[in-house]
Every structure is written in structure tokens, then in C-alpha cells.
mmCIF file of C-alpha atoms and ligand atoms in Angstrom:
data_model
loop_
_atom_site.group_PDB
_atom_site.id
_atom_site.type_symbol
_atom_site.label_atom_id
_atom_site.label_comp_id
_atom_site.label_asym_id
_atom_site.label_seq_id
_atom_site.Cartn_x
_atom_site.Cartn_y
_atom_site.Cartn_z
ATOM 1 C CA MET A 1 3.255 19.313 -4.318
ATOM 2 C CA SER A 2 4.148 19.719 -7.976
ATOM 3 C CA GLU A 3 1.463 18.766 -10.497
ATOM 4 C CA ALA A 4 4.138 17.519 -12.885
ATOM 5 C CA LYS A 5 5.246 14.781 -10.538
ATOM 6 C CA LYS A 6 3.739 11.344 -10.996
ATOM 7 C CA THR A 7 1.894 9.836 -8.062
ATOM 8 C CA ILE A 8 2.935 6.696 -6.261
ATOM 9 C CA PHE A 9 0.757 4.806 -3.826
ATOM 10 C CA SER A 10 1.515 1.740 -1.769
ATOM 11 C CA GLY A 11 0.447 0.221 1.507
ATOM 12 C CA VAL A 12 1.373 -2.431 4.014
ATOM 13 C CA GLN A 13 -1.039 -4.351 6.215
ATOM 14 C CA PRO A 14 -0.468 -4.146 9.972
ATOM 15 C CA SER A 15 -1.495 -7.807 10.132
ATOM 16 C CA GLY A 16 1.643 -8.685 12.049
ATOM 17 C CA LYS A 17 5.140 -7.398 12.442
ATOM 18 C CA LEU A 18 6.907 -6.509 9.222
ATOM 19 C CA THR A 19 9.192 -9.068 7.655
ATOM 20 C CA LEU A 20 12.361 -8.937 5.636
ATOM 21 C CA GLY A 21 10.096 -9.884 2.680
ATOM 22 C CA ASN A 22 7.945 -6.770 3.150
ATOM 23 C CA TYR A 23 11.119 -4.721 3.361
ATOM 24 C CA LEU A 24 13.054 -6.131 0.397
ATOM 25 C CA GLY A 25 9.970 -6.485 -1.812
ATOM 26 C CA ALA A 26 8.327 -3.144 -1.120
ATOM 27 C CA ILE A 27 9.319 -0.726 1.668
ATOM 28 C CA ARG A 28 12.999 -0.550 0.699
ATOM 29 C CA ASN A 29 11.913 1.158 -2.517
ATOM 30 C CA PHE A 30 9.582 3.682 -0.898
ATOM 31 C CA PRO A 31 12.194 6.284 0.179
ATOM 32 C CA ILE A 32 14.142 5.956 -3.084
ATOM 33 C CA LEU A 33 11.102 7.259 -4.915
ATOM 34 C CA GLN A 34 10.078 10.094 -2.647
ATOM 35 C CA ASP A 35 12.225 12.832 -4.219
ATOM 36 C CA GLU A 36 11.047 12.144 -7.730
ATOM 37 C CA TYR A 37 7.365 11.402 -7.168
ATOM 38 C CA ASN A 38 4.368 12.473 -5.117
ATOM 39 C CA CYS A 39 4.431 9.531 -2.768
ATOM 40 C CA ILE A 40 1.485 8.355 -0.713
ATOM 41 C CA TYR A 41 2.135 5.499 1.693
ATOM 42 C CA CYS A 42 -0.596 4.062 3.803
ATOM 43 C CA VAL A 43 -0.903 1.592 6.671
ATOM 44 C CA VAL A 44 -3.809 -0.475 5.386
ATOM 45 C CA ASP A 45 -5.568 -1.437 8.606
ATOM 46 C CA MET A 46 -8.889 -2.007 6.815
ATOM 47 C CA HIS A 47 -7.250 -4.751 4.777
ATOM 48 C CA ALA A 48 -5.842 -6.325 7.927
ATOM 49 C CA ILE A 49 -9.289 -7.067 9.414
ATOM 50 C CA THR A 50 -10.122 -9.418 6.536
ATOM 51 C CA VAL A 51 -8.325 -11.868 8.814
ATOM 52 C CA ARG A 52 -9.272 -11.936 12.506
ATOM 53 C CA GLN A 53 -7.029 -9.562 14.503
ATOM 54 C CA ASP A 54 -6.678 -8.897 18.185
ATOM 55 C CA PRO A 55 -7.860 -5.238 18.505
ATOM 56 C CA ALA A 56 -5.159 -4.077 20.931
ATOM 57 C CA GLN A 57 -2.484 -5.795 18.850
ATOM 58 C CA LEU A 58 -3.823 -4.282 15.632
ATOM 59 C CA ARG A 59 -3.650 -0.774 17.099
ATOM 60 C CA LYS A 60 -0.089 -1.402 18.281
ATOM 61 C CA GLN A 61 1.015 -2.897 14.975
ATOM 62 C CA THR A 62 -0.533 -0.040 13.005
ATOM 63 C CA ILE A 63 1.593 2.489 14.876
ATOM 64 C CA GLU A 64 4.626 0.224 14.563
ATOM 65 C CA VAL A 65 4.271 0.036 10.785
ATOM 66 C CA LEU A 66 4.097 3.823 10.644
ATOM 67 C CA ALA A 67 7.231 4.066 12.796
ATOM 68 C CA GLN A 68 8.948 1.554 10.502
ATOM 69 C CA TYR A 69 8.036 3.590 7.435
ATOM 70 C CA LEU A 70 9.862 6.507 9.049
ATOM 71 C CA ALA A 71 12.742 4.327 10.236
ATOM 72 C CA CYS A 72 13.202 3.018 6.685
ATOM 73 C CA GLY A 73 13.747 6.565 5.467
ATOM 74 C CA LEU A 74 10.334 7.993 4.628
ATOM 75 C CA ASP A 75 10.136 11.696 5.305
ATOM 76 C CA PRO A 76 6.674 13.093 6.169
ATOM 77 C CA GLU A 77 7.715 16.409 4.609
ATOM 78 C CA LYS A 78 8.102 14.648 1.267
ATOM 79 C CA SER A 79 5.661 11.735 1.420
ATOM 80 C CA THR A 80 2.084 11.517 2.653
ATOM 81 C CA LEU A 81 1.945 8.911 5.422
ATOM 82 C CA PHE A 82 -1.380 7.923 6.923
ATOM 83 C CA ILE A 83 -3.656 5.201 8.245
ATOM 84 C CA GLN A 84 -6.242 3.889 5.796
ATOM 85 C CA SER A 85 -9.244 3.921 8.166
ATOM 86 C CA HIS A 86 -8.654 7.660 8.778
ATOM 87 C CA VAL A 87 -9.664 8.466 5.212
ATOM 88 C CA PRO A 88 -13.255 7.269 4.663
ATOM 89 C CA ALA A 89 -12.994 7.839 0.902
ATOM 90 C CA HIS A 90 -11.254 4.447 0.628
ATOM 91 C CA ALA A 91 -14.370 2.616 1.824
ATOM 92 C CA GLU A 92 -16.648 4.919 -0.152
ATOM 93 C CA LEU A 93 -14.892 4.441 -3.475
ATOM 94 C CA SER A 94 -14.551 0.749 -2.770
ATOM 95 C CA TRP A 95 -18.345 0.412 -2.623
ATOM 96 C CA VAL A 96 -18.760 2.103 -5.993
ATOM 97 C CA LEU A 97 -16.006 -0.026 -7.548
ATOM 98 C CA ASN A 98 -17.697 -3.175 -6.228
ATOM 99 C CA CYS A 99 -20.465 -2.389 -8.671
ATOM 100 C CA TYR A 100 -17.944 -2.323 -11.525
ATOM 101 C CA THR A 101 -16.132 -5.529 -10.590
ATOM 102 C CA MET A 102 -17.344 -8.833 -11.925
ATOM 103 C CA PHE A 103 -17.823 -11.698 -9.519
ATOM 104 C CA GLY A 104 -15.968 -13.983 -11.924
ATOM 105 C CA GLU A 105 -12.844 -11.824 -12.129
ATOM 106 C CA ALA A 106 -12.720 -11.343 -8.361
ATOM 107 C CA SER A 107 -13.061 -15.130 -7.960
ATOM 108 C CA ARG A 108 -9.859 -15.677 -9.911
ATOM 109 C CA MET A 109 -7.629 -13.901 -7.368
ATOM 110 C CA THR A 110 -5.077 -16.409 -6.150
ATOM 111 C CA GLN A 111 -4.474 -14.579 -2.867
ATOM 112 C CA PHE A 112 -8.152 -15.091 -1.989
ATOM 113 C CA LYS A 113 -7.806 -18.786 -2.719
ATOM 114 C CA ASP A 114 -4.621 -19.027 -0.609
ATOM 115 C CA LYS A 115 -5.987 -17.007 2.288
ATOM 116 C CA SER A 116 -9.365 -18.724 2.329
ATOM 117 C CA SER A 117 -7.692 -22.099 2.570
ATOM 118 C CA LYS A 118 -5.460 -20.768 5.381
ATOM 119 C CA HIS A 119 -8.447 -19.300 7.245
ATOM 120 C CA ALA A 120 -11.117 -21.854 6.371
ATOM 121 C CA ASP A 121 -13.127 -20.947 9.486
ATOM 122 C CA ASN A 122 -13.416 -17.292 8.457
ATOM 123 C CA VAL A 123 -13.871 -16.985 4.700
ATOM 124 C CA ASN A 124 -15.617 -13.628 4.968
ATOM 125 C CA VAL A 125 -16.859 -11.347 2.186
ATOM 126 C CA GLY A 126 -14.163 -8.801 3.082
ATOM 127 C CA LEU A 127 -11.471 -11.338 2.249
ATOM 128 C CA PHE A 128 -13.080 -11.842 -1.144
ATOM 129 C CA ASP A 129 -13.508 -8.087 -1.655
ATOM 130 C CA TYR A 130 -9.955 -7.179 -0.547
ATOM 131 C CA PRO A 131 -8.704 -6.551 -4.125
ATOM 132 C CA VAL A 132 -11.541 -4.077 -4.781
ATOM 133 C CA LEU A 133 -10.608 -2.088 -1.681
ATOM 134 C CA MET A 134 -7.022 -2.202 -2.921
ATOM 135 C CA ALA A 135 -8.179 -0.890 -6.317
ATOM 136 C CA ALA A 136 -9.926 1.963 -4.488
ATOM 137 C CA ASP A 137 -6.742 2.712 -2.489
ATOM 138 C CA ILE A 138 -4.778 3.041 -5.707
ATOM 139 C CA LEU A 139 -7.315 4.749 -7.983
ATOM 140 C CA LEU A 140 -8.372 7.387 -5.420
ATOM 141 C CA TYR A 141 -5.048 9.171 -5.800
ATOM 142 C CA GLN A 142 -4.767 8.975 -9.599
ATOM 143 C CA THR A 143 -1.778 6.750 -8.960
ATOM 144 C CA GLU A 144 0.604 5.974 -11.790
ATOM 145 C CA LEU A 145 3.051 3.646 -10.045
ATOM 146 C CA VAL A 146 2.493 1.068 -7.309
ATOM 147 C CA PRO A 147 5.684 -0.323 -5.704
ATOM 148 C CA VAL A 148 4.827 -3.842 -4.522
ATOM 149 C CA GLY A 149 6.158 -7.364 -4.301
ATOM 150 C CA VAL A 150 5.268 -9.770 -7.071
ATOM 151 C CA ASP A 151 2.410 -11.333 -5.048
ATOM 152 C CA GLN A 152 0.362 -8.173 -5.586
ATOM 153 C CA LEU A 153 0.682 -8.138 -9.379
ATOM 154 C CA GLN A 154 -2.659 -9.831 -9.983
ATOM 155 C CA HIS A 155 -4.424 -7.292 -7.751
ATOM 156 C CA ILE A 156 -2.917 -4.393 -9.694
ATOM 157 C CA GLU A 157 -4.045 -6.008 -12.919
ATOM 158 C CA LEU A 158 -7.559 -6.141 -11.469
ATOM 159 C CA ALA A 159 -7.367 -2.457 -10.455
ATOM 160 C CA ARG A 160 -6.431 -1.649 -14.051
ATOM 161 C CA ASN A 161 -9.359 -3.667 -15.393
ATOM 162 C CA ILE A 162 -11.790 -1.925 -13.059
ATOM 163 C CA ALA A 163 -10.376 1.502 -13.989
ATOM 164 C CA GLN A 164 -10.603 0.702 -17.680
ATOM 165 C CA ARG A 165 -14.189 -0.491 -17.341
ATOM 166 C CA PHE A 166 -15.218 2.606 -15.393
ATOM 167 C CA ASN A 167 -13.399 4.949 -17.789
ATOM 168 C CA GLY A 168 -15.033 3.133 -20.701
ATOM 169 C CA VAL A 169 -18.520 3.740 -19.324
ATOM 170 C CA TYR A 170 -18.062 7.317 -18.033
ATOM 171 C CA SER A 171 -15.071 8.785 -19.915
ATOM 172 C CA ASP A 172 -11.607 9.188 -18.401
ATOM 173 C CA THR A 173 -11.856 9.275 -14.627
ATOM 174 C CA PHE A 174 -8.950 7.218 -13.323
ATOM 175 C CA LYS A 175 -5.295 7.137 -14.327
ATOM 176 C CA MET A 176 -4.063 3.669 -15.226
ATOM 177 C CA PRO A 177 -1.697 2.424 -12.509
ATOM 178 C CA GLU A 178 1.425 0.424 -13.339
ATOM 179 C CA PRO A 179 3.124 -1.973 -10.945
ATOM 180 C CA TYR A 180 6.678 -1.147 -9.845
ATOM 181 C CA ILE A 181 8.280 -4.484 -9.055
ATOM 182 C CA PRO A 182 11.905 -4.600 -7.886
ATOM 183 C CA LYS A 183 14.298 -6.547 -10.133
ATOM 184 C CA ALA A 184 15.547 -8.500 -7.127
ATOM 185 C CA GLY A 185 13.703 -9.253 -3.914
ATOM 186 C CA ALA A 186 10.200 -9.195 -5.422
ATOM 187 C CA LYS A 187 9.464 -12.524 -3.761
ATOM 188 C CA ILE A 188 11.503 -13.440 -0.710
ATOM 189 C CA MET A 189 10.750 -16.999 0.298
ATOM 190 C CA SER A 190 10.074 -18.570 3.678
ATOM 191 C CA LEU A 191 13.208 -19.782 5.474
ATOM 192 C CA ALA A 192 11.347 -22.884 6.638
ATOM 193 C CA ASP A 193 9.731 -23.774 3.312
ATOM 194 C CA PRO A 194 11.436 -22.012 0.396
ATOM 195 C CA THR A 195 8.628 -22.964 -1.990
ATOM 196 C CA ARG A 196 6.333 -20.518 -0.144
ATOM 197 C CA LYS A 197 6.659 -16.776 0.181
ATOM 198 C CA MET A 198 7.851 -15.286 3.452
ATOM 199 C CA SER A 199 4.702 -14.003 5.203
ATOM 200 C CA LYS A 200 4.295 -12.118 8.447
ATOM 201 C CA SER A 201 1.298 -14.257 9.418
ATOM 202 C CA ASP A 202 3.143 -17.573 9.042
ATOM 203 C CA GLU A 203 2.561 -19.733 12.111
ATOM 204 C CA ASN A 204 6.149 -20.942 12.042
ATOM 205 C CA GLN A 205 8.294 -18.232 13.667
ATOM 206 C CA ASN A 206 11.395 -19.628 11.938
ATOM 207 C CA ALA A 207 9.868 -19.010 8.518
ATOM 208 C CA PHE A 208 10.375 -15.253 8.611
ATOM 209 C CA ILE A 209 12.806 -12.585 9.738
ATOM 210 C CA LEU A 210 11.128 -9.614 11.375
ATOM 211 C CA LEU A 211 12.554 -6.122 11.003
ATOM 212 C CA MET A 212 12.464 -5.953 14.810
ATOM 213 C CA ASP A 213 14.114 -9.351 15.424
ATOM 214 C CA LYS A 214 17.109 -9.313 17.757
ATOM 215 C CA PRO A 215 20.495 -10.165 16.169
ATOM 216 C CA GLU A 216 20.656 -13.529 17.960
ATOM 217 C CA ASP A 217 17.216 -14.501 16.605
ATOM 218 C CA ILE A 218 18.203 -13.480 13.088
ATOM 219 C CA MET A 219 21.370 -15.567 13.313
ATOM 220 C CA ARG A 220 19.489 -18.585 14.685
ATOM 221 C CA LYS A 221 16.821 -18.432 11.975
ATOM 222 C CA PHE A 222 19.386 -18.209 9.170
ATOM 223 C CA LYS A 223 21.449 -21.052 10.603
ATOM 224 C CA ARG A 224 18.286 -23.189 10.588
ATOM 225 C CA ALA A 225 17.135 -22.063 7.134
ATOM 226 C CA VAL A 226 16.073 -24.985 4.944
ATOM 227 C CA THR A 227 18.502 -25.619 2.070
ATOM 228 C CA ASP A 228 19.292 -28.935 0.346
ATOM 229 C CA SER A 229 21.772 -31.788 0.458
ATOM 230 C CA ASP A 230 23.894 -30.508 -2.431
ATOM 231 C CA SER A 231 26.311 -28.095 -0.824
ATOM 232 C CA ARG A 232 27.030 -25.735 -3.767
ATOM 233 C CA ILE A 233 26.180 -22.081 -3.233
ATOM 234 C CA ILE A 234 24.729 -21.176 -6.601
ATOM 235 C CA MET A 235 21.485 -19.707 -7.942
ATOM 236 C CA SER A 236 19.456 -22.541 -9.427
ATOM 237 C CA GLU A 237 15.783 -23.365 -9.897
ATOM 238 C CA ASP A 238 16.177 -26.654 -8.086
ATOM 239 C CA LYS A 239 17.908 -24.969 -5.138
ATOM 240 C CA ALA A 240 15.085 -22.740 -3.887
ATOM 241 C CA GLY A 241 16.401 -22.336 -0.344
ATOM 242 C CA VAL A 242 19.977 -21.502 -1.361
ATOM 243 C CA SER A 243 18.805 -19.179 -4.151
ATOM 244 C CA ASN A 244 16.631 -17.322 -1.654
ATOM 245 C CA LEU A 245 19.586 -16.901 0.717
ATOM 246 C CA ILE A 246 21.822 -15.699 -2.129
ATOM 247 C CA THR A 247 19.192 -13.118 -3.109
ATOM 248 C CA ILE A 248 18.932 -11.906 0.481
ATOM 249 C CA TYR A 249 22.713 -11.735 0.912
ATOM 250 C CA SER A 250 23.121 -9.914 -2.383
ATOM 251 C CA LEU A 251 20.490 -7.304 -1.447
ATOM 252 C CA ALA A 252 21.842 -6.887 2.074
ATOM 253 C CA THR A 253 25.462 -6.392 0.965
ATOM 254 C CA GLY A 254 24.967 -4.740 -2.426
ATOM 255 C CA LYS A 255 27.056 -7.483 -4.069
ATOM 256 C CA THR A 256 25.954 -8.977 -7.388
ATOM 257 C CA ILE A 257 24.827 -12.600 -7.622
ATOM 258 C CA ASP A 258 28.052 -13.456 -9.508
ATOM 259 C CA GLU A 259 30.119 -11.868 -6.744
ATOM 260 C CA VAL A 260 28.238 -13.820 -4.083
ATOM 261 C CA GLU A 261 28.668 -17.110 -5.947
ATOM 262 C CA ALA A 262 32.402 -16.388 -6.372
ATOM 263 C CA GLU A 263 32.787 -15.423 -2.707
ATOM 264 C CA PHE A 264 31.368 -18.757 -1.530
ATOM 265 C CA GLU A 265 32.778 -21.035 -4.199
ATOM 266 C CA GLY A 266 34.099 -24.192 -2.555
ATOM 267 C CA LYS A 267 32.648 -23.173 0.821
ATOM 268 C CA GLY A 268 29.796 -24.900 2.586
ATOM 269 C CA TYR A 269 26.500 -23.869 4.176
ATOM 270 C CA GLY A 270 28.240 -23.777 7.560
ATOM 271 C CA GLU A 271 30.053 -20.663 6.401
ATOM 272 C CA PHE A 272 27.393 -19.254 4.098
ATOM 273 C CA LYS A 273 24.367 -19.207 6.397
ATOM 274 C CA PRO A 274 26.001 -17.227 9.252
ATOM 275 C CA ALA A 275 27.359 -14.769 6.662
ATOM 276 C CA VAL A 276 23.816 -14.153 5.412
ATOM 277 C CA GLY A 277 22.650 -13.771 9.012
ATOM 278 C CA GLU A 278 25.355 -11.212 9.799
ATOM 279 C CA ALA A 279 24.624 -9.198 6.655
ATOM 280 C CA VAL A 280 20.933 -9.067 7.557
ATOM 281 C CA VAL A 281 21.684 -8.126 11.174
ATOM 282 C CA GLU A 282 23.672 -5.131 9.896
ATOM 283 C CA LEU A 283 21.011 -4.242 7.308
ATOM 284 C CA LEU A 284 18.246 -4.212 9.913
ATOM 285 C CA ARG A 285 20.119 -2.797 12.905
ATOM 286 C CA PRO A 286 19.593 0.902 12.070
ATOM 287 C CA ILE A 287 15.936 0.291 11.180
ATOM 288 C CA ARG A 288 15.274 -1.507 14.461
ATOM 289 C CA GLU A 289 17.065 1.120 16.541
ATOM 290 C CA LYS A 290 15.308 4.008 14.799
ATOM 291 C CA THR A 291 11.909 2.295 15.174
ATOM 292 C CA GLU A 292 12.515 1.768 18.906
ATOM 293 C CA ASP A 293 13.337 5.478 19.276
ATOM 294 C CA LEU A 294 10.314 6.600 17.289
ATOM 295 C CA LEU A 295 7.969 4.384 19.286
ATOM 296 C CA LYS A 296 8.968 6.326 22.399
ATOM 297 C CA ASN A 297 7.596 9.480 20.792
ATOM 298 C CA LYS A 298 3.881 8.776 20.377
ATOM 299 C CA ASP A 299 3.010 12.487 20.003
ATOM 300 C CA TYR A 300 5.270 12.816 17.009
ATOM 301 C CA LEU A 301 3.839 9.687 15.371
ATOM 302 C CA GLU A 302 0.330 10.987 15.994
ATOM 303 C CA SER A 303 1.195 14.308 14.369
ATOM 304 C CA VAL A 304 2.552 12.453 11.324
ATOM 305 C CA TYR A 305 -0.516 10.290 10.763
ATOM 306 C CA ARG A 306 -2.984 13.105 11.462
ATOM 307 C CA GLU A 307 -1.311 15.475 9.071
ATOM 308 C CA GLY A 308 -0.994 12.663 6.505
ATOM 309 C CA ALA A 309 -4.707 11.834 6.746
ATOM 310 C CA ASN A 310 -5.637 15.475 6.149
ATOM 311 C CA LYS A 311 -3.487 15.630 3.038
ATOM 312 C CA ALA A 312 -4.719 12.266 1.769
ATOM 313 C CA ALA A 313 -8.379 13.087 2.430
ATOM 314 C CA TYR A 314 -8.072 16.276 0.414
ATOM 315 C CA MET A 315 -6.582 14.449 -2.592
ATOM 316 C CA ALA A 316 -9.019 11.541 -2.303
ATOM 317 C CA ARG A 317 -12.063 13.810 -2.151
ATOM 318 C CA LYS A 318 -11.328 15.219 -5.580
ATOM 319 C CA THR A 319 -11.533 11.775 -7.190
ATOM 320 C CA LEU A 320 -14.485 10.642 -5.113
ATOM 321 C CA ASP A 321 -16.514 13.763 -6.011
ATOM 322 C CA LYS A 322 -15.819 13.122 -9.665
ATOM 323 C CA VAL A 323 -16.868 9.479 -9.358
ATOM 324 C CA TYR A 324 -20.070 10.310 -7.466
ATOM 325 C CA ARG A 325 -21.002 12.873 -10.092
ATOM 326 C CA LYS A 326 -20.312 10.469 -12.940
ATOM 327 C CA VAL A 327 -22.367 7.605 -11.548
ATOM 328 C CA GLY A 328 -25.304 9.948 -10.931
ATOM 329 C CA PHE A 329 -25.318 10.674 -7.194
ATOM 330 C CA VAL A 330 -26.978 13.965 -6.202
ATOM 331 C CA LYS A 331 -24.459 16.549 -4.916
ATOM 332 C CA ARG A 332 -24.786 17.242 -1.178
HETATM 333 N N1 LIG B 401 7.888 -12.458 0.790
HETATM 334 C C1 LIG B 401 7.799 -11.286 0.173
HETATM 335 N N2 LIG B 401 8.720 -10.910 -0.733
HETATM 336 C C2 LIG B 401 8.648 -9.718 -1.375
HETATM 337 N N3 LIG B 401 7.646 -8.827 -1.146
HETATM 338 C C3 LIG B 401 6.701 -9.152 -0.240
HETATM 339 N N4 LIG B 401 5.607 -8.509 0.217
HETATM 340 C C4 LIG B 401 4.977 -9.286 1.127
HETATM 341 N N5 LIG B 401 5.641 -10.430 1.300
HETATM 342 C C5 LIG B 401 6.719 -10.388 0.461
HETATM 343 C C6 LIG B 401 5.220 -7.181 -0.214
HETATM 344 O O1 LIG B 401 5.103 -6.383 0.953
HETATM 345 C C7 LIG B 401 4.094 -5.408 0.738
HETATM 346 C C8 LIG B 401 3.172 -5.384 1.902
HETATM 347 O O2 LIG B 401 2.463 -6.583 1.940
HETATM 348 P P1 LIG B 401 1.125 -6.654 2.776
HETATM 349 O O3 LIG B 401 1.432 -6.575 4.199
HETATM 350 O O4 LIG B 401 0.190 -5.616 2.325
HETATM 351 O O5 LIG B 401 0.446 -8.013 2.399
HETATM 352 P P2 LIG B 401 0.992 -9.393 2.007
HETATM 353 O O6 LIG B 401 1.544 -9.359 0.620
HETATM 354 O O7 LIG B 401 -0.134 -10.350 2.227
HETATM 355 O O8 LIG B 401 2.179 -9.624 3.033
HETATM 356 P P3 LIG B 401 2.376 -10.777 4.058
HETATM 357 O O9 LIG B 401 3.628 -10.498 4.829
HETATM 358 O O10 LIG B 401 2.295 -12.096 3.357
HETATM 359 O O11 LIG B 401 1.150 -10.563 5.035
HETATM 360 P P4 LIG B 401 0.087 -11.598 5.543
HETATM 361 O O12 LIG B 401 0.885 -12.722 6.126
HETATM 362 O O13 LIG B 401 -0.723 -10.861 6.549
HETATM 363 O O14 LIG B 401 -0.704 -12.010 4.348
HETATM 364 C C9 LIG B 401 3.380 -5.764 -0.564
HETATM 365 O O15 LIG B 401 3.853 -4.906 -1.589
HETATM 366 C C10 LIG B 401 3.821 -7.170 -0.830
HETATM 367 O O16 LIG B 401 3.865 -7.457 -2.210
#
């Protein structure tokens, strides 16, 4: 690992099966960066339990996310791939950072507001504290860039504020992380309600496309995607559903928005929606097939996450030791 390379950290929650939104907004960028940067990609299972999970399902989904990281092109020889709960430094730093996070600033996080209204029967302290654990995830590795979808921007801003506060009190300890938001695809919307983001935990199965969806399911969901009564296929603020489909089609085919608009000029949704479906089927086919293959090789996956946790724990320890010393903990 070269010292000159900048560090990248990102994670995905195994809170369900991964969606096209997770892919286009975040994971798609992970392999592109792995030659240029020291990349650390984590399956953030500790974040996932802020919402009630079925234990057997959570274990299964955690391994599936790891397999999907690999299927999307991450190479364990180049990137550090691990499971968050395997590196206790995340929880340890998170506790310290809690003491440098103001209740007021944590209360302003919109994701907490959204998720607590969605899970009104389980508004637990972990859900509230989620962004501080995320700050710990990022700051532990002296991360400079965090590739995420736009929904995570506010959390990265909070991580920066916490880092700045800590550095201000104790001298430079943490690098300041910057978000890395894709120009297109940073917020893929639900197919059932294009005013909301596509989320893996949406109760409506037609709202999202899963990376593991079968071609016929992908086609059906796109054919049913909510659009509007005006049949023009153009990007427009008052055409959220169509704009979302154009974005998806453009990312799946590599065509520009102008090219997509020109291709479907004068054509209707009856032609457009299946075309989007087919493009996404082809985009996801190799990922699904590779994931299915990898899931048959549990020993290999285990070797990847074990090795990754060892590497991550070593890097994390350096920062945690520094933090413990600075706040005044006695060395063991
Ligand atoms: N719809 C989306 N468009 C673009 N990017 C997205 N991301 C999530 N949804 C979209 C990005 O995917 C990465 C992993 O997200 P996460 O699993 O850690 O948490 P999340 O943002 O809460 O994702 P979900 O799918 O909405 O999960 P649930 O339903 O469990 O809350 C992040 O970089 C995120 O920005």
C-alpha cells in the first residue's frame, strides 16, 4: 500500500438486497477508484441493526453484499473488503466521537427524521447515533474521499464537523473527508413514487430493482414504472418519473441525455419503458451471474472478509491509539 495514495472509504448496509440505486449511486464507482486510491469498502452490518433485522437474513445479506462487491469488480488484492462488526475499532471510536457530537447537530439529520417516521415503533438510540458511527467509519482510516449517493451528503458534512471540532481541541488528528458524488445517478428514484428515493427497504417490491432480480421481474417493474400523462420523453423537473428513467437508461447504455431524448423523440412510453428494462437487464446480468457463482464458494468469501478485517483492523488501530492518547486514556 503506497503512502502517497489517498484513502477512500465507503460502505453499504446489508439491510436488504442491493438495489439499482445503491449500484448507480455508489458501488458502480468503487472499482473505478481502486487503481488510483487505497480503497476500503465495508459491509456496514452495525448500521443495519438500527432497524430491526431478522438475524439469519442479516447474516445471509451481509455475505451477499460482499459477493456483490466482488461481482461489481472489486478486487481484494487492490481494495480492503471487510465486515464492519469484525473491526471493533469502529464501535470504539464511535463512542469517543459521541462525546464530540452535539445533540442539536445530530438532531438535524434528515435521514433520522425519515427513518424514525418509517419505524415509529422502534425509534432507538442507535438510529439517532447512526451518523456518529458513520463518522467513525470514515475518520478511522484517515479517509480523504467518500463515494456515496447524495442522500449521505449531510452525514459526511457531520463527520467533517466532528473531525474539525476534535482537531481543534487536540491538534490535527483526523484528515478531512470529502464526499465523492457521481455527476449522474446520485439519487435514483423509486419506480412506484418518483418523488422518493429508491430504497432497498421499501415495502413496495415494484419500487426498486434489485441487482439480483430476474430479467422478467426487471422488465415487469419498468413497464409498470410510474410516469405521467404527458407522453414526451424529456428530462424535466415536472416529469420526475420519466427523468428518472432517462437517467437510468443513459447510465445503463452510456448514451448522453441528449442522445436518449433524440432516440425517443416522437415515441411513446410503450416503447421507452421496455427499452429501459432491457438496458438494465443487460447491465445487471453479469453482476447477477457472478454473484451467484461467488455465493457457491463460501470458503473464498470467508477468506476475503477475514483478510480484509485484518488489514482494516491494523489501519484502524493506528488512529484509535492516537485518539485514545489525545483524550487522555491510560495506555494498556
Ligand atoms: N436511490 C439511490 N440513488 C443513489 N444512491 C443511493 N444510495 C442508496 N440509495 C440510493 C447509496 O448507496 C450507498 C449505500 O447505501 P446504504 O445501504 O448504506 O444506505 P441507504 O442510503 O439508506 O440505502 P437504502 O437502499 O435506502 O437502504 P435502506 O432502505 O435500508 O435505508 C450509499 O452511498 C447511498 O448514498
